[in-house]
Amino acid sequence: MQLHDVWFVLIAVLWIGYFFLEGFDFGIGILTKLLARDRAERRVLINTIGPVWDGNEVWLLTAGGATFAAFPDWYATLFSGFYIPLLVILVCLIVRGVAFEYRHKRSEERWQRNWEEAIFWTSLLPAFLWGVAFANIVHGVHIDQAKNYTGSFWDLLNPYAILGGLTTLVLFTFHGAVFSSLKTVGDIRLRARALALKLGLVTAVLALAFLIWTQVHQGDGWSLAALVVAVLALVGALGVLRAGREGWGFALSGLTIVAAVAMLFLALFPNVMPSTLNPQWSLTVSNAASSPYTLKLMTVVAAVFTPIVLLYQAWTYWVFRKRIGVQHIPAEH
């Protein structure tokens, strides 16, 4: 295996980690409207991710930076061709971070309600648009011989991509519901578990349709194995949730995301962005990669700093592992 293959795998791992962690973040933001009945319950949901949401976004920054350094042509074509949806995602992430930090700065009803509204929409839109973006990356887009995207914004909103967006939206919301049932106590925990069971059924229908479509279009034996793992993990998550085992449910809902995203990268390899105009114009791990010296230097840096980041983030989750409920929310002044 050459270094550009190694870095394709590493970038896939970074995106898998991002969707696993940020997936329940987005889900919690969406559930502030779907699950919470009052301001206290919304505060409980937001507090479940309060200590970790910004750390989860480090995975996105690292994935983008690694793509820029390891596959500059992939980065250039992706960010120029997908400029509008990626800009919308970026704006949402900025506003979402501001909303988390500023919502509690003032006690006025209108102030907090507006920031909570922002949290909902800036969680829902990226959850949908990430699915649209990755569906287009895997399915292929209009790339010419000069490695430039020649399509329009509306070309990205094709039926396959929209199905991909709906799949990630529901899957992340399901993941968030499982996480909220794991991190809360009392009535909200029971309602989160019940909602997760309902969302899991919708997720199963959409995810199965999307992954089968992907497999039929460009899958192989490895992607088929990942599809099977994703389906079994989702079924297992629903089974253990029904038995009240939220810890196992969260692990299996996370495995569903891991296997589903892994399947997309397995179906994509050795391409990084297929061309629908001419397969010979596709961006691949070899023609889009940086020089061997750059990849070698990146490998050394990653080997040193990646374990430090992982240990720190694991420590953060351990420190803030306890459940919370409305009884832990102080009265507003």
Tab-separated table of C-alpha atoms in Angstrom:
chain	number	residue	atom	x	y	z
A	1	MET	CA	0.000	0.000	0.000
A	2	GLN	CA	1.440	3.372	-1.028
A	3	LEU	CA	1.289	6.529	1.061
A	4	HIS	CA	-1.523	8.101	-0.961
A	5	ASP	CA	-3.606	4.981	-0.251
A	6	VAL	CA	-2.761	5.275	3.446
A	7	TRP	CA	-3.877	8.895	3.494
A	8	PHE	CA	-7.123	8.077	1.747
A	9	VAL	CA	-7.803	5.609	4.568
A	10	LEU	CA	-6.791	8.162	7.215
A	11	ILE	CA	-9.069	10.820	5.726
A	12	ALA	CA	-11.887	8.269	5.653
A	13	VAL	CA	-11.240	7.565	9.354
A	14	LEU	CA	-11.368	11.301	10.138
A	15	TRP	CA	-14.718	11.700	8.369
A	16	ILE	CA	-16.061	8.588	10.083
A	17	GLY	CA	-15.008	9.987	13.459
A	18	TYR	CA	-16.552	13.355	12.649
A	19	PHE	CA	-19.915	11.904	11.645
A	20	PHE	CA	-19.939	9.559	14.641
A	21	LEU	CA	-19.350	12.421	17.085
A	22	GLU	CA	-20.947	15.390	15.356
A	23	GLY	CA	-23.831	13.159	14.319
A	24	PHE	CA	-25.301	13.048	17.819
A	25	ASP	CA	-24.451	16.761	18.206
A	26	PHE	CA	-26.658	17.559	15.232
A	27	GLY	CA	-29.260	15.140	16.529
A	28	ILE	CA	-29.397	16.879	19.909
A	29	GLY	CA	-29.854	20.253	18.197
A	30	ILE	CA	-32.755	18.889	16.162
A	31	LEU	CA	-34.290	17.246	19.225
A	32	THR	CA	-34.522	20.595	21.028
A	33	LYS	CA	-37.753	20.951	19.036
A	34	LEU	CA	-38.792	17.336	18.549
A	35	LEU	CA	-38.224	16.054	22.084
A	36	ALA	CA	-37.961	18.913	24.588
A	37	ARG	CA	-41.279	20.158	25.981
A	38	ASP	CA	-40.083	23.295	27.732
A	39	ARG	CA	-37.027	25.496	28.276
A	40	ALA	CA	-35.684	23.361	31.114
A	41	GLU	CA	-35.653	20.247	28.932
A	42	ARG	CA	-34.023	22.147	26.087
A	43	ARG	CA	-31.321	23.224	28.510
A	44	VAL	CA	-30.859	19.602	29.578
A	45	LEU	CA	-30.391	18.483	25.971
A	46	ILE	CA	-27.959	21.277	25.181
A	47	ASN	CA	-26.017	20.578	28.375
A	48	THR	CA	-25.514	16.934	27.355
A	49	ILE	CA	-23.214	18.118	24.552
A	50	GLY	CA	-22.060	21.382	26.163
A	51	PRO	CA	-18.589	20.110	27.187
A	52	VAL	CA	-17.884	18.185	23.953
A	53	TRP	CA	-19.489	19.768	20.890
A	54	ASP	CA	-16.551	22.036	20.054
A	55	GLY	CA	-14.080	19.163	20.471
A	56	ASN	CA	-16.136	17.070	18.065
A	57	GLU	CA	-15.723	19.716	15.369
A	58	VAL	CA	-11.941	19.319	15.551
A	59	TRP	CA	-12.431	16.170	13.475
A	60	LEU	CA	-13.942	18.260	10.664
A	61	LEU	CA	-11.075	20.762	10.733
A	62	THR	CA	-8.554	17.936	10.681
A	63	ALA	CA	-10.331	16.135	7.829
A	64	GLY	CA	-10.426	19.333	5.761
A	65	GLY	CA	-6.808	20.139	6.505
A	66	ALA	CA	-5.661	16.613	5.731
A	67	THR	CA	-7.541	16.659	2.424
A	68	PHE	CA	-5.947	19.995	1.495
A	69	ALA	CA	-2.448	18.731	2.288
A	70	ALA	CA	-2.668	15.145	1.031
A	71	PHE	CA	-4.960	15.606	-1.997
A	72	PRO	CA	-4.845	19.269	-3.089
A	73	ASP	CA	-6.593	18.628	-6.420
A	74	TRP	CA	-9.427	16.843	-4.637
A	75	TYR	CA	-9.729	19.737	-2.187
A	76	ALA	CA	-9.702	22.349	-4.962
A	77	THR	CA	-12.323	20.615	-7.096
A	78	LEU	CA	-14.524	19.772	-4.130
A	79	PHE	CA	-14.549	23.212	-2.527
A	80	SER	CA	-14.987	25.091	-5.800
A	81	GLY	CA	-17.682	22.808	-7.183
A	82	PHE	CA	-19.578	22.427	-3.909
A	83	TYR	CA	-19.038	26.037	-2.887
A	84	ILE	CA	-22.652	26.942	-2.050
A	85	PRO	CA	-23.591	23.899	0.091
A	86	LEU	CA	-20.226	23.948	1.884
A	87	LEU	CA	-20.590	27.692	2.531
A	88	VAL	CA	-24.057	27.091	3.985
A	89	ILE	CA	-22.613	24.374	6.234
A	90	LEU	CA	-19.799	26.687	7.353
A	91	VAL	CA	-22.193	29.527	8.181
A	92	CYS	CA	-24.425	27.102	10.080
A	93	LEU	CA	-21.513	25.804	12.143
A	94	ILE	CA	-20.427	29.352	12.988
A	95	VAL	CA	-23.922	30.470	13.991
A	96	ARG	CA	-24.461	27.227	15.900
A	97	GLY	CA	-21.314	27.749	17.956
A	98	VAL	CA	-22.298	31.333	18.712
A	99	ALA	CA	-25.783	30.165	19.708
A	100	PHE	CA	-24.394	27.657	22.208
A	101	GLU	CA	-22.220	30.326	23.793
A	102	TYR	CA	-24.643	33.257	23.767
A	103	ARG	CA	-28.007	31.621	24.505
A	104	HIS	CA	-27.532	31.769	28.281
A	105	LYS	CA	-25.947	35.238	28.407
A	106	ARG	CA	-29.316	36.942	28.896
A	107	SER	CA	-32.502	35.687	30.533
A	108	GLU	CA	-35.066	37.382	28.262
A	109	GLU	CA	-37.556	35.000	26.674
A	110	ARG	CA	-37.106	36.372	23.171
A	111	TRP	CA	-33.288	36.282	23.373
A	112	GLN	CA	-33.129	32.624	24.402
A	113	ARG	CA	-35.925	31.561	22.070
A	114	ASN	CA	-34.143	33.069	19.042
A	115	TRP	CA	-30.844	31.354	19.858
A	116	GLU	CA	-32.627	28.034	20.444
A	117	GLU	CA	-34.298	28.455	17.054
A	118	ALA	CA	-30.851	29.021	15.559
A	119	ILE	CA	-29.522	25.851	17.204
A	120	PHE	CA	-32.328	23.813	15.651
A	121	TRP	CA	-31.915	25.076	12.083
A	122	THR	CA	-28.116	25.137	12.134
A	123	SER	CA	-28.172	21.504	13.244
A	124	LEU	CA	-30.795	20.370	10.722
A	125	LEU	CA	-29.294	21.980	7.613
A	126	PRO	CA	-25.733	20.568	7.956
A	127	ALA	CA	-27.126	17.135	8.842
A	128	PHE	CA	-28.954	17.163	5.497
A	129	LEU	CA	-26.290	18.889	3.383
A	130	TRP	CA	-23.453	16.594	4.460
A	131	GLY	CA	-25.442	13.673	3.079
A	132	VAL	CA	-26.065	15.557	-0.169
A	133	ALA	CA	-22.369	16.388	-0.509
A	134	PHE	CA	-21.064	12.884	0.135
A	135	ALA	CA	-23.692	11.285	-2.070
A	136	ASN	CA	-22.500	13.468	-4.950
A	137	ILE	CA	-18.850	12.703	-4.202
A	138	VAL	CA	-19.510	8.962	-4.361
A	139	HIS	CA	-21.959	9.025	-7.266
A	140	GLY	CA	-19.839	11.349	-9.381
A	141	VAL	CA	-20.192	14.871	-10.737
A	142	HIS	CA	-19.379	16.784	-13.917
A	143	ILE	CA	-15.568	17.051	-13.902
A	144	ASP	CA	-13.722	17.996	-17.073
A	145	GLN	CA	-10.263	17.072	-18.279
A	146	ALA	CA	-8.716	19.981	-16.350
A	147	LYS	CA	-10.145	18.594	-13.061
A	148	ASN	CA	-12.695	21.399	-12.829
A	149	TYR	CA	-16.320	20.974	-11.797
A	150	THR	CA	-18.492	22.116	-14.724
A	151	GLY	CA	-21.956	21.492	-13.298
A	152	SER	CA	-24.279	23.857	-11.471
A	153	PHE	CA	-25.603	23.985	-7.927
A	154	TRP	CA	-28.871	22.404	-9.055
A	155	ASP	CA	-27.015	19.408	-10.507
A	156	LEU	CA	-26.059	18.542	-6.929
A	157	LEU	CA	-29.725	18.205	-5.941
A	158	ASN	CA	-30.339	14.989	-7.840
A	159	PRO	CA	-32.596	12.207	-6.466
A	160	TYR	CA	-29.687	10.095	-5.202
A	161	ALA	CA	-28.129	13.040	-3.367
A	162	ILE	CA	-31.439	14.108	-1.825
A	163	LEU	CA	-31.971	10.557	-0.590
A	164	GLY	CA	-28.462	10.677	0.883
A	165	GLY	CA	-29.284	13.937	2.645
A	166	LEU	CA	-32.507	12.579	4.101
A	167	THR	CA	-30.642	9.474	5.250
A	168	THR	CA	-27.979	11.394	7.163
A	169	LEU	CA	-30.597	13.769	8.588
A	170	VAL	CA	-32.705	10.961	10.052
A	171	LEU	CA	-29.696	8.837	11.012
A	172	PHE	CA	-28.075	11.678	12.960
A	173	THR	CA	-31.383	12.508	14.651
A	174	PHE	CA	-31.742	8.860	15.644
A	175	HIS	CA	-28.145	8.848	16.930
A	176	GLY	CA	-28.884	11.985	18.934
A	177	ALA	CA	-32.030	10.474	20.433
A	178	VAL	CA	-30.055	7.424	21.563
A	179	PHE	CA	-27.368	9.683	23.026
A	180	SER	CA	-29.959	11.771	24.890
A	181	SER	CA	-31.502	8.618	26.364
A	182	LEU	CA	-28.006	7.629	27.519
A	183	LYS	CA	-27.175	11.018	29.060
A	184	THR	CA	-30.444	12.003	30.766
A	185	VAL	CA	-32.622	10.821	33.637
A	186	GLY	CA	-36.321	10.963	34.333
A	187	ASP	CA	-39.175	11.415	31.919
A	188	ILE	CA	-37.047	12.916	29.150
A	189	ARG	CA	-34.917	9.769	29.110
A	190	LEU	CA	-37.972	7.558	28.579
A	191	ARG	CA	-39.350	9.791	25.838
A	192	ALA	CA	-35.944	9.941	24.132
A	193	ARG	CA	-35.762	6.159	24.059
A	194	ALA	CA	-39.300	5.885	22.678
A	195	LEU	CA	-38.539	8.477	20.000
A	196	ALA	CA	-35.298	6.692	19.111
A	197	LEU	CA	-37.227	3.489	18.433
A	198	LYS	CA	-39.565	5.320	16.055
A	199	LEU	CA	-36.740	7.176	14.325
A	200	GLY	CA	-34.810	3.925	13.987
A	201	LEU	CA	-37.552	2.435	11.831
A	202	VAL	CA	-37.560	5.468	9.519
A	203	THR	CA	-33.771	5.370	9.414
A	204	ALA	CA	-33.825	1.700	8.456
A	205	VAL	CA	-36.035	2.369	5.422
A	206	LEU	CA	-34.065	5.377	4.137
A	207	ALA	CA	-30.609	3.978	4.894
A	208	LEU	CA	-31.366	0.633	3.305
A	209	ALA	CA	-32.635	2.306	0.125
A	210	PHE	CA	-29.635	4.644	-0.071
A	211	LEU	CA	-26.989	2.023	0.671
A	212	ILE	CA	-28.491	-0.523	-1.729
A	213	TRP	CA	-28.598	2.147	-4.443
A	214	THR	CA	-24.924	2.865	-3.738
A	215	GLN	CA	-24.023	-0.818	-3.836
A	216	VAL	CA	-25.820	-1.403	-7.126
A	217	HIS	CA	-24.278	1.681	-8.724
A	218	GLN	CA	-20.610	1.124	-7.855
A	219	GLY	CA	-20.216	-1.242	-4.938
A	220	ASP	CA	-17.940	-4.262	-4.550
A	221	GLY	CA	-17.472	-7.062	-2.040
A	222	TRP	CA	-15.948	-4.806	0.614
A	223	SER	CA	-18.717	-2.230	0.386
A	224	LEU	CA	-21.295	-5.012	0.551
A	225	ALA	CA	-19.724	-6.261	3.786
A	226	ALA	CA	-19.926	-2.744	5.242
A	227	LEU	CA	-23.578	-2.522	4.173
A	228	VAL	CA	-24.362	-5.752	6.008
A	229	VAL	CA	-22.606	-4.488	9.149
A	230	ALA	CA	-24.571	-1.214	9.015
A	231	VAL	CA	-27.893	-3.028	8.702
A	232	LEU	CA	-27.111	-5.512	11.476
A	233	ALA	CA	-25.887	-2.720	13.765
A	234	LEU	CA	-29.076	-0.713	13.236
A	235	VAL	CA	-31.276	-3.735	13.902
A	236	GLY	CA	-29.208	-4.519	16.981
A	237	ALA	CA	-29.517	-0.935	18.226
A	238	LEU	CA	-33.293	-1.110	18.030
A	239	GLY	CA	-33.296	-4.447	19.857
A	240	VAL	CA	-31.163	-3.318	22.784
A	241	LEU	CA	-33.006	-0.005	23.046
A	242	ARG	CA	-36.261	-1.865	23.385
A	243	ALA	CA	-34.645	-3.741	26.287
A	244	GLY	CA	-33.579	-0.448	27.893
A	245	ARG	CA	-29.832	-0.845	27.234
A	246	GLU	CA	-28.973	2.704	26.129
A	247	GLY	CA	-25.201	2.199	26.341
A	248	TRP	CA	-25.246	-0.669	23.889
A	249	GLY	CA	-27.804	1.201	21.820
A	250	PHE	CA	-25.472	4.170	21.450
A	251	ALA	CA	-22.529	1.923	20.560
A	252	LEU	CA	-24.591	0.195	17.861
A	253	SER	CA	-26.117	3.390	16.471
A	254	GLY	CA	-22.559	4.712	16.259
A	255	LEU	CA	-21.457	1.513	14.519
A	256	THR	CA	-24.260	2.061	12.010
A	257	ILE	CA	-22.790	5.450	11.119
A	258	VAL	CA	-19.247	4.055	11.028
A	259	ALA	CA	-20.207	1.203	8.699
A	260	ALA	CA	-22.381	3.390	6.449
A	261	VAL	CA	-19.690	6.056	5.960
A	262	ALA	CA	-17.029	3.364	5.535
A	263	MET	CA	-19.169	1.834	2.795
A	264	LEU	CA	-19.227	5.148	0.925
A	265	PHE	CA	-15.431	5.399	1.010
A	266	LEU	CA	-15.036	1.742	0.021
A	267	ALA	CA	-17.367	2.285	-2.931
A	268	LEU	CA	-15.434	5.440	-3.855
A	269	PHE	CA	-11.886	3.985	-3.805
A	270	PRO	CA	-9.594	4.323	-5.792
A	271	ASN	CA	-11.409	7.446	-6.957
A	272	VAL	CA	-11.765	10.486	-4.756
A	273	MET	CA	-14.201	12.266	-7.111
A	274	PRO	CA	-15.518	10.306	-10.103
A	275	SER	CA	-16.281	12.197	-13.314
A	276	THR	CA	-19.647	11.550	-14.944
A	277	LEU	CA	-18.398	13.112	-18.200
A	278	ASN	CA	-15.536	10.695	-18.763
A	279	PRO	CA	-14.244	8.066	-16.294
A	280	GLN	CA	-10.680	8.871	-17.403
A	281	TRP	CA	-11.125	12.407	-16.044
A	282	SER	CA	-11.945	11.180	-12.541
A	283	LEU	CA	-9.817	12.307	-9.633
A	284	THR	CA	-8.087	9.323	-8.048
A	285	VAL	CA	-5.850	8.719	-5.045
A	286	SER	CA	-2.837	8.813	-7.370
A	287	ASN	CA	-3.507	11.735	-9.738
A	288	ALA	CA	-4.910	14.031	-7.001
A	289	ALA	CA	-2.263	13.338	-4.348
A	290	SER	CA	0.591	15.495	-3.092
A	291	SER	CA	4.232	14.541	-3.551
A	292	PRO	CA	5.589	11.491	-1.696
A	293	TYR	CA	7.784	13.744	0.475
A	294	THR	CA	4.749	15.775	1.601
A	295	LEU	CA	2.815	12.615	2.441
A	296	LYS	CA	5.790	11.206	4.341
A	297	LEU	CA	6.140	14.381	6.418
A	298	MET	CA	2.396	14.413	7.141
A	299	THR	CA	2.573	10.804	8.294
A	300	VAL	CA	5.257	11.631	10.864
A	301	VAL	CA	3.281	14.612	12.218
A	302	ALA	CA	0.063	12.570	12.394
A	303	ALA	CA	1.800	9.729	14.233
A	304	VAL	CA	2.982	12.167	16.932
A	305	PHE	CA	-0.094	14.327	17.515
A	306	THR	CA	-3.062	12.037	16.785
A	307	PRO	CA	-2.684	9.931	19.979
A	308	ILE	CA	-2.514	13.130	22.061
A	309	VAL	CA	-5.775	14.440	20.600
A	310	LEU	CA	-7.501	11.082	21.059
A	311	LEU	CA	-6.396	10.783	24.685
A	312	TYR	CA	-7.536	14.313	25.496
A	313	GLN	CA	-10.953	13.839	23.900
A	314	ALA	CA	-11.446	10.464	25.601
A	315	TRP	CA	-10.589	12.101	28.933
A	316	THR	CA	-13.187	14.818	28.281
A	317	TYR	CA	-15.932	12.263	27.688
A	318	TRP	CA	-14.900	10.365	30.820
A	319	VAL	CA	-15.043	13.470	33.008
A	320	PHE	CA	-18.509	14.434	31.734
A	321	ARG	CA	-19.947	10.919	31.613
A	322	LYS	CA	-22.761	11.304	34.174
A	323	ARG	CA	-26.455	11.668	33.365
A	324	ILE	CA	-28.307	14.926	33.913
A	325	GLY	CA	-31.960	15.908	34.248
A	326	VAL	CA	-34.193	18.898	34.823
A	327	GLN	CA	-33.458	18.677	38.544
A	328	HIS	CA	-29.866	19.638	37.780
A	329	ILE	CA	-30.866	22.832	35.972
A	330	PRO	CA	-30.693	25.873	38.269
A	331	ALA	CA	-33.625	28.260	38.339
A	332	GLU	CA	-33.313	31.282	36.035
A	333	HIS	CA	-32.999	34.678	37.667
